[in-house]
XYZ file of C-alpha atoms in Angstrom:
612
model
C 89.557 69.153 16.248
C 86.840 69.411 18.847
C 87.401 68.913 22.588
C 85.327 66.044 23.860
C 86.958 65.030 27.161
C 88.025 66.769 30.354
C 91.346 65.968 32.034
C 90.744 65.860 35.796
C 94.462 66.192 36.567
C 95.142 69.239 34.417
C 91.585 70.560 34.642
C 91.391 71.306 30.926
C 89.297 70.298 27.906
C 91.013 67.988 25.353
C 90.559 66.117 22.127
C 90.778 62.443 23.041
C 92.764 61.473 19.877
C 95.537 64.037 19.743
C 97.016 64.662 23.183
C 99.132 61.596 24.124
C 100.777 63.361 27.101
C 97.405 63.162 28.907
C 97.023 59.470 28.173
C 97.655 58.340 31.776
C 95.493 61.060 33.336
C 91.913 60.307 34.416
C 89.369 61.763 32.028
C 85.635 62.225 31.921
C 83.378 63.261 29.074
C 83.449 67.016 28.636
C 79.661 67.298 28.856
C 79.714 65.565 32.237
C 82.520 67.826 33.500
C 80.682 70.939 32.350
C 77.488 69.803 34.063
C 79.342 69.128 37.344
C 81.155 72.442 37.131
C 77.948 74.404 36.550
C 76.212 72.594 39.396
C 79.028 73.564 41.764
C 78.959 77.124 40.452
C 75.206 77.341 40.988
C 75.588 76.058 44.559
C 78.268 78.633 45.366
C 76.204 81.399 43.825
C 73.265 80.528 46.053
C 75.437 80.412 49.165
C 76.986 83.805 48.466
C 73.694 85.458 47.538
C 72.262 84.553 50.943
C 74.838 86.881 52.468
C 73.376 89.957 50.797
C 70.440 90.360 53.267
C 72.890 89.916 56.133
C 75.067 92.709 54.770
C 72.036 94.905 54.176
C 70.821 94.437 57.747
C 74.276 95.073 59.185
C 74.682 98.152 57.004
C 71.371 99.600 58.196
C 72.201 98.817 61.820
C 75.641 100.409 61.740
C 74.320 103.454 59.864
C 71.686 103.876 62.570
C 74.351 103.700 65.286
C 76.382 106.313 63.429
C 73.266 108.456 63.090
C 72.574 108.173 66.826
C 76.207 108.922 67.594
C 76.082 112.023 65.409
C 72.768 113.094 66.929
C 74.116 112.632 70.444
C 77.194 114.586 69.495
C 74.983 117.448 68.374
C 72.924 117.261 71.550
C 76.012 117.338 73.742
C 77.422 120.233 71.794
C 74.231 122.151 72.525
C 74.527 121.249 76.225
C 78.094 122.495 76.305
C 77.199 125.756 74.582
C 74.160 126.326 76.823
C 76.050 125.542 80.042
C 78.906 127.873 79.193
C 76.901 130.833 77.919
C 76.574 132.475 81.358
C 80.171 131.968 82.478
C 82.983 134.513 82.290
C 85.869 134.781 79.832
C 88.139 132.473 81.834
C 85.873 129.549 80.871
C 86.589 129.972 77.166
C 89.783 127.930 77.304
C 88.098 125.001 79.043
C 85.143 125.209 76.663
C 87.512 124.917 73.714
C 89.221 121.929 75.319
C 85.894 120.186 75.860
C 84.715 120.870 72.327
C 88.017 119.586 71.006
C 87.723 116.452 73.150
C 84.222 115.927 71.803
C 85.447 116.312 68.222
C 88.373 113.942 68.771
C 86.218 111.334 70.527
C 83.523 111.625 67.902
C 86.122 111.500 65.128
C 87.677 108.306 66.461
C 84.327 106.573 66.847
C 83.034 107.956 63.550
C 86.172 106.737 61.805
C 85.634 103.186 63.059
C 81.959 103.162 62.047
C 82.601 104.836 58.693
C 85.401 102.362 57.937
C 83.033 99.510 58.722
C 80.370 101.043 56.491
C 82.928 101.369 53.674
C 83.930 97.706 54.069
C 80.301 96.636 54.059
C 79.608 98.716 50.940
C 82.657 97.241 49.182
C 81.562 93.741 50.148
C 78.083 94.423 48.872
C 79.449 95.830 45.619
C 81.899 92.950 45.070
C 79.333 90.251 45.762
C 76.667 91.928 43.644
C 79.114 92.387 40.754
C 80.413 88.812 40.776
C 76.927 87.378 41.217
C 75.713 89.406 38.218
C 78.638 88.209 36.088
C 78.038 84.630 37.167
C 74.329 84.828 36.393
C 75.154 86.208 32.921
C 77.659 83.386 32.351
C 75.141 80.786 33.457
C 72.544 82.306 31.147
C 74.871 81.783 28.178
C 75.660 78.613 26.335
C 78.084 76.177 27.954
C 81.170 75.850 25.804
C 84.886 75.323 26.163
C 85.607 78.911 25.162
C 83.914 80.195 28.334
C 85.419 77.577 30.581
C 88.279 79.750 31.876
C 85.954 82.664 32.570
C 83.621 80.412 34.518
C 86.544 78.911 36.402
C 87.661 82.419 37.367
C 84.165 83.263 38.487
C 84.021 80.087 40.539
C 87.268 80.948 42.268
C 86.053 84.476 42.934
C 82.784 83.147 44.368
C 84.765 80.825 46.587
C 86.778 83.749 47.884
C 83.641 85.814 48.495
C 81.972 82.921 50.289
C 84.730 83.040 52.876
C 85.089 86.808 52.884
C 85.247 88.170 56.430
C 82.356 90.637 56.671
C 82.158 92.850 59.796
C 78.448 92.289 60.406
C 78.574 93.214 64.114
C 78.999 96.888 65.055
C 82.627 97.707 65.808
C 81.730 100.800 67.814
C 78.742 102.187 69.705
C 76.853 105.470 69.611
C 77.530 106.562 73.188
C 78.681 110.125 73.659
C 77.737 111.510 77.041
C 78.690 114.569 78.987
C 79.051 115.141 82.706
C 78.962 118.822 83.494
C 78.540 120.081 87.040
C 78.974 123.555 88.455
C 79.455 122.810 92.164
C 82.533 124.676 93.260
C 82.960 125.834 89.698
C 85.540 128.542 90.332
C 87.739 126.132 92.287
C 87.624 123.337 89.734
C 87.229 125.185 86.456
C 90.417 123.697 85.042
C 88.895 120.175 85.171
C 85.301 121.101 84.358
C 83.449 118.615 82.157
C 84.084 115.091 80.952
C 83.119 113.349 77.740
C 81.923 109.880 78.706
C 82.050 106.907 76.399
C 83.338 103.363 76.132
C 84.443 101.127 73.267
C 82.377 98.215 74.576
C 80.336 96.187 72.082
C 77.726 93.585 72.949
C 78.964 90.919 70.530
C 82.260 90.603 72.443
C 81.075 91.191 76.011
C 80.316 88.222 78.242
C 78.842 87.197 81.580
C 79.907 84.700 84.228
C 79.033 83.622 87.741
C 76.890 81.119 89.606
C 73.785 83.257 89.177
C 73.950 82.918 85.415
C 72.293 79.484 85.357
C 70.888 78.816 88.818
C 69.754 80.595 91.959
C 67.916 79.778 95.185
C 64.443 81.068 95.976
C 64.593 84.188 98.122
C 68.401 84.345 98.124
C 70.374 87.070 96.334
C 72.304 85.788 93.304
C 74.886 87.656 91.266
C 76.262 87.714 87.744
C 79.464 89.431 86.624
C 79.484 91.147 83.221
C 82.819 91.841 81.509
C 82.652 94.429 78.725
C 85.000 94.103 75.754
C 85.799 96.121 72.639
C 85.499 95.014 69.003
C 88.792 93.084 69.190
C 87.850 91.260 72.377
C 90.050 93.398 74.590
C 88.752 94.080 78.085
C 87.407 97.603 78.622
C 89.023 99.348 81.570
C 86.416 102.003 82.353
C 82.766 102.030 83.400
C 79.675 104.040 82.428
C 78.506 101.643 79.708
C 74.734 101.515 79.202
C 73.851 98.075 80.520
C 70.455 96.585 81.347
C 69.546 93.313 83.055
C 66.149 91.676 83.502
C 64.862 88.352 84.805
C 61.715 87.233 82.987
C 59.212 84.948 84.684
C 57.373 82.243 82.692
C 54.302 84.488 82.453
C 56.353 87.311 80.938
C 56.563 89.647 83.923
C 59.897 91.151 84.957
C 61.891 90.830 88.155
C 64.320 93.675 88.584
C 67.695 93.651 90.261
C 70.533 96.055 90.857
C 73.470 96.706 88.528
C 76.694 97.796 90.206
C 79.263 99.566 88.035
C 82.761 98.776 89.309
C 84.146 101.545 87.064
C 86.766 99.165 85.607
C 84.788 97.697 82.716
C 83.091 95.044 84.855
C 79.612 95.138 86.330
C 77.685 93.040 88.819
C 73.982 92.264 88.535
C 72.375 91.216 91.830
C 68.827 89.842 91.830
C 66.451 87.830 94.012
C 63.708 85.561 92.668
C 60.756 84.914 95.007
C 59.643 81.560 93.595
C 61.075 78.450 91.961
C 60.833 77.610 88.292
C 62.477 78.152 84.911
C 63.260 81.777 84.112
C 65.112 83.785 81.478
C 67.945 86.233 82.204
C 68.503 88.935 79.570
C 71.702 90.999 79.662
C 71.950 93.833 77.137
C 74.687 96.308 76.324
C 73.510 99.342 74.341
C 70.185 97.499 73.828
C 71.924 94.500 72.245
C 72.192 91.062 73.849
C 75.700 90.175 75.009
C 77.221 86.770 74.232
C 74.860 83.935 75.185
C 71.997 86.222 76.231
C 69.216 85.489 77.029
C 70.333 82.800 79.478
C 68.188 79.984 80.830
C 67.901 80.353 84.601
C 66.654 77.676 86.960
C 65.491 78.777 90.401
C 65.340 76.049 93.044
C 64.473 75.812 96.709
C 67.288 75.465 99.217
C 67.882 71.982 100.664
C 66.861 71.310 104.247
C 70.493 71.127 105.225
C 71.185 74.503 103.631
C 68.197 75.942 105.453
C 69.516 74.703 108.796
C 72.839 76.347 108.093
C 71.113 79.625 107.224
C 70.352 82.580 109.428
C 68.219 82.169 112.508
C 64.568 83.286 112.311
C 65.398 86.345 114.369
C 67.876 87.657 111.821
C 66.816 89.838 108.938
C 67.815 88.426 105.566
C 69.582 91.124 103.608
C 68.243 91.671 100.109
C 65.231 89.358 100.419
C 61.880 90.378 99.016
C 58.330 89.582 99.963
C 56.919 87.096 97.484
C 53.315 87.991 98.208
C 53.203 90.927 95.789
C 56.039 90.090 93.440
C 53.663 89.455 90.575
C 50.423 91.094 89.543
C 48.688 94.160 90.895
C 48.860 94.390 94.700
C 45.709 93.724 96.673
C 43.615 96.786 97.339
C 42.140 97.586 100.709
C 38.377 97.408 100.262
C 37.142 97.461 103.847
C 37.638 100.439 106.107
C 36.912 99.585 109.785
C 37.005 103.250 110.889
C 34.859 105.853 109.163
C 37.532 108.067 107.663
C 38.392 109.301 104.183
C 40.617 106.412 103.039
C 39.356 104.709 99.864
C 42.283 102.322 99.243
C 46.026 101.975 99.482
C 48.529 100.291 97.168
C 51.977 98.938 97.902
C 54.440 97.411 100.300
C 58.213 97.558 100.536
C 59.986 95.884 97.621
C 61.384 96.249 94.119
C 58.666 94.697 91.975
C 55.691 96.359 90.321
C 53.300 97.742 92.910
C 56.078 97.708 95.511
C 58.045 100.765 96.596
C 61.190 101.810 98.403
C 61.078 105.432 99.541
C 58.381 106.712 97.193
C 58.466 110.518 96.909
C 56.678 112.584 94.283
C 53.116 112.002 93.070
C 51.319 113.290 89.981
C 47.904 112.721 88.443
C 47.012 112.990 84.766
C 43.830 114.150 83.083
C 43.348 110.669 81.573
C 42.911 108.938 84.923
C 46.454 107.942 85.802
C 48.440 108.187 89.045
C 52.235 108.481 88.723
C 54.603 107.639 91.580
C 58.305 108.558 91.760
C 59.749 105.396 93.333
C 62.993 106.989 94.466
C 65.177 104.140 95.701
C 63.958 101.796 92.976
C 64.991 104.369 90.343
C 61.725 104.249 88.435
C 58.284 105.754 87.951
C 55.258 103.519 88.412
C 51.887 104.299 86.823
C 48.464 103.225 88.100
C 44.843 103.851 87.200
C 42.683 106.050 89.423
C 41.240 102.792 90.799
C 44.675 101.514 91.802
C 45.304 99.081 88.952
C 48.952 98.767 87.917
C 49.539 100.008 84.348
C 53.267 100.293 83.713
C 56.647 101.303 85.042
C 59.791 102.696 83.474
C 63.260 103.731 84.546
C 66.786 102.338 84.482
C 69.279 103.175 87.191
C 72.256 105.203 86.004
C 73.909 108.563 85.564
C 73.575 109.080 81.821
C 70.715 110.906 80.052
C 67.617 108.724 79.979
C 68.551 106.929 83.190
C 67.360 107.686 86.722
C 69.502 107.824 89.831
C 67.109 109.224 92.445
C 63.752 110.363 91.057
C 61.976 112.505 93.651
C 59.465 114.658 91.780
C 57.078 113.879 88.935
C 54.617 115.982 86.905
C 52.566 115.576 83.734
C 52.829 118.224 81.014
C 49.684 119.188 79.043
C 51.329 117.525 76.035
C 51.285 114.232 77.926
C 55.044 114.170 78.538
C 56.206 113.001 81.952
C 58.631 115.304 83.777
C 60.889 113.820 86.462
C 63.159 115.583 88.950
C 66.306 113.462 89.393
C 67.902 114.567 92.655
C 71.236 112.761 92.370
C 71.734 113.324 88.632
C 71.044 117.035 89.208
C 68.784 117.444 86.211
C 65.168 117.072 85.121
C 64.335 114.336 82.594
C 61.461 114.451 80.111
C 59.860 111.211 78.913
C 56.943 110.468 76.627
C 53.746 109.101 78.143
C 55.032 105.642 77.177
C 58.259 106.158 79.136
C 60.615 106.878 76.225
C 63.334 109.399 77.021
C 63.155 112.677 75.088
C 65.431 115.247 76.722
C 66.853 116.640 79.924
C 66.971 120.187 81.246
C 68.757 122.040 84.014
C 72.026 120.143 83.707
C 74.829 122.338 85.040
C 72.374 124.632 86.839
C 70.556 122.424 89.338
C 72.117 121.118 92.542
C 69.363 118.921 93.947
C 65.986 119.111 92.186
C 63.264 117.755 94.486
C 59.836 118.706 93.126
C 58.488 119.623 89.696
C 55.263 121.156 88.454
C 53.903 122.767 85.278
C 52.361 126.252 85.109
C 49.509 127.539 82.946
C 51.951 128.362 80.120
C 53.441 124.879 80.004
C 56.646 126.020 81.703
C 58.448 123.579 83.990
C 58.834 124.675 87.614
C 61.704 123.000 89.464
C 62.186 123.207 93.239
C 65.922 122.872 93.922
C 66.169 121.544 97.459
C 69.931 122.019 97.776
C 70.201 125.415 96.132
C 67.047 126.652 97.932
C 65.965 128.137 94.614
C 62.942 127.803 92.315
C 63.803 127.565 88.600
C 61.348 128.075 85.732
C 62.297 126.553 82.354
C 60.771 126.315 78.954
C 60.237 122.714 77.855
C 63.192 123.222 75.501
C 65.458 123.719 78.519
C 65.836 127.488 78.231
C 65.847 129.172 81.641
C 63.104 131.795 82.004
C 63.780 132.937 85.550
C 64.783 131.806 89.011
C 64.188 133.119 92.513
C 65.006 132.311 96.113
C 68.086 131.699 98.221
C 68.980 129.968 101.470
C 67.593 131.598 104.608
C 64.454 132.230 106.643
C 63.309 135.430 104.969
C 60.045 135.810 103.074
C 61.711 135.193 99.706
C 64.145 132.624 101.049
C 63.909 128.869 101.606
C 65.376 126.203 103.862
C 65.110 122.875 102.046
C 62.055 123.552 99.831
C 60.309 120.382 98.651
C 57.365 120.473 96.241
C 55.370 122.952 94.141
C 51.850 123.448 92.827
C 50.253 126.098 90.593
C 46.845 127.715 91.129
C 44.439 129.080 88.517
C 46.106 132.513 88.762
C 49.367 130.891 87.670
C 50.823 131.567 91.120
C 53.458 129.156 92.380
C 52.966 127.483 95.776
C 56.097 126.134 97.492
C 56.419 124.037 100.661
C 59.340 125.395 102.709
C 60.369 122.289 104.671
C 62.716 123.551 107.410
C 60.969 126.928 107.678
C 57.697 125.031 108.397
C 55.666 127.190 106.057
C 53.959 127.425 102.674
C 54.764 130.353 100.374
C 52.939 131.622 97.292
C 54.776 133.575 94.555
C 54.023 135.260 91.261
C 55.711 133.721 88.192
C 58.291 136.519 88.502
C 59.195 135.436 92.039
C 57.376 138.115 94.057
C 55.917 136.879 97.359
C 52.109 136.926 97.439
C 51.352 134.956 100.591
C 53.054 133.076 103.395
C 51.348 130.914 106.029
C 52.232 128.318 108.649
C 54.567 128.012 111.621
C 56.272 125.191 113.513
C 53.917 123.197 115.728
C 51.156 120.589 115.958
C 48.104 122.844 116.038
C 45.641 123.651 113.279
C 47.468 125.378 110.449
C 50.901 124.601 111.892
C 53.504 122.352 110.295
C 56.345 120.112 111.226
C 58.128 120.203 107.848
C 55.527 120.411 105.022
C 56.130 118.364 101.859
C 53.514 117.620 99.205
C 51.115 120.296 97.986
C 48.162 120.505 95.586
C 45.448 123.013 94.668
C 41.802 122.181 94.006
C 39.496 123.896 91.493
C 38.309 126.343 94.169
C 41.844 127.468 94.932
C 42.043 125.605 98.258
C 45.545 124.415 99.141
C 46.110 120.829 100.332
C 49.386 120.217 102.209
C 51.116 117.032 103.400
C 52.462 117.696 106.907
C 55.470 115.326 107.023
C 56.541 115.505 110.671
C 52.969 115.512 111.994
C 51.986 112.696 109.545
C 48.751 114.346 108.422
C 47.105 116.230 105.550
C 45.727 119.745 106.091
C 43.451 121.845 103.870
C 43.620 125.668 103.632
C 41.702 128.235 101.639
C 43.422 130.423 99.044
C 44.365 133.013 101.647
C 46.107 130.470 103.877
C 43.365 130.056 106.514
C 43.019 126.555 107.964
C 39.861 124.721 106.845
C 40.100 121.051 107.825
C 42.054 117.811 107.936
C 41.679 114.795 105.710
C 40.750 112.012 108.118
C 43.556 109.414 108.069
C 42.883 107.674 111.402
C 42.047 104.181 110.057
C 45.519 103.587 108.661
C 47.777 106.418 109.899
C 50.286 108.088 107.629
C 53.991 107.873 108.391
C 56.055 110.643 106.804
C 53.869 111.590 103.821
C 55.674 113.094 100.823
C 54.191 114.014 97.444
C 50.500 114.766 97.062
C 48.155 115.347 94.111
C 44.495 115.543 93.109
C 43.297 112.775 90.787
C 41.169 113.472 87.723
C 38.135 112.104 89.579
C 38.654 114.490 92.500
C 40.370 112.373 95.146
C 43.584 113.100 97.035
C 46.500 110.722 96.466
C 49.505 110.889 98.796
C 52.835 109.068 98.933
C 52.933 107.424 102.379
C 56.695 107.088 102.251
C 57.277 105.545 105.677
C 54.696 102.826 104.975
C 56.001 102.206 101.422
C 52.620 102.721 99.786
C 50.371 105.373 98.316
C 46.881 106.113 99.613
C 43.810 107.601 97.968
C 41.336 109.611 100.062
C 37.888 111.064 99.495
C 37.954 114.814 99.084
C 34.916 117.070 98.952
C 35.628 120.316 97.146
């Protein structure tokens, strides 16, 4: 007997003449049932196969996070070993505790990521195996003998279609270390902390009125709540969070992120014009739930304006809209015959705007770099004053900036930044990508940085009153100086420059002098005294050296720039009378031979003619 019908109730193939117990059951021709079954099987196969690229992408992503986590673990381990190498035997116990904490923290995070990788691999293997079996079954001849096998495959495909696959990372790659040596002997028992969170972007969310709408010129805020892989609220801070408002033309309006140290963060921003914008909130470089958000910026109603502050009151947090976008206007006319060529900047947080600019550097490829201290970034301009780029994210973890005060360019093209509040020096590529940090655990308040003829990094530690010299790898070569008013002592040293003899020139702020040292720290020359006369200083700051060995010094308290020969004899002033300086800070010579100075009190930088 040959089966020729299919019982829909019992889901089996039958012979229509010999099975009376199925007489009342609905039946269809077996060929029709087989065709319908194969069609359904083909549809399920296609649906499940589409999940393979998703698994592959998730697998690569999670493996990369694990790789970064492992790499960061190795980097931190090196930091721990390097920071402890000069300490005495009593630090060994604490070092072991820290290393153990690192291993435990890494192990917990690695276990989560590895478990996710294992689940993804199993899912990939199961789906691939069943899909292969199904394709082989479909390639064969349709017959009743294979019906049960195909039914089993169909059920298995149905299960796999609804299989819960952990495609979002269940952990992050953050492993950070805070290691400070202030008051080390008093606090050695609690020295060092391994920083991390369990926050993941796919579970974290944002809320607040500023998420969808804000008013032109008025501060708006958004609250971000970080959550772990299960949706539980994180209770600690230090997550790596970024927030940006994008204008319709693609430029960026920055704001300020406040870490409440309880797993929540507040982003405060001000938009200078109305329109439709985009708000991007990222956690560990991944968009949180709903990000990017559509943001509409409107003008306040007349009634709201009347209820606002009186014209005589200063609006807290407001920005000038005039230079919020584009390169700031350059001064082209100079009514007084002095040395000013142009100036760039006004007070603000946007590109071409500054708040307490400090260090200045110039590169051999025609770039001017400004350490914009209170905006936690470095801004880069052409020698002609055209805005090129900016980089920097506020924070206290490696790669972030808390208070950048000094900037220098290494012969390799890397950008070196002294971070006063983070108490280390950060190294970035010329494109602004973080590479490494040095001096962590040694520095107390790095103010200025420079690079000597050997490519070594010179760091002026304002708080420690010490000059440190590092290899680019972070290895300390030597250090010299202490607090005091002696020849080899400092009182709040600020910036450094290097002459063609590889001698190091330091501005000694509170001692009102400039000092020149050999690379070994031996005093070669000292000049200057407190006063307003030629060759006198009222707290010198920025310093540079021209090709003839002449020394150019920013005189902060006297708001002027003086020029000396290599022996410290006064030569001249740079004429700044058309637009007077107000508390100049960093100073450098551009590649085309001009002097650029950070006019900190006027929130701009100025470029002057300079005849060598």
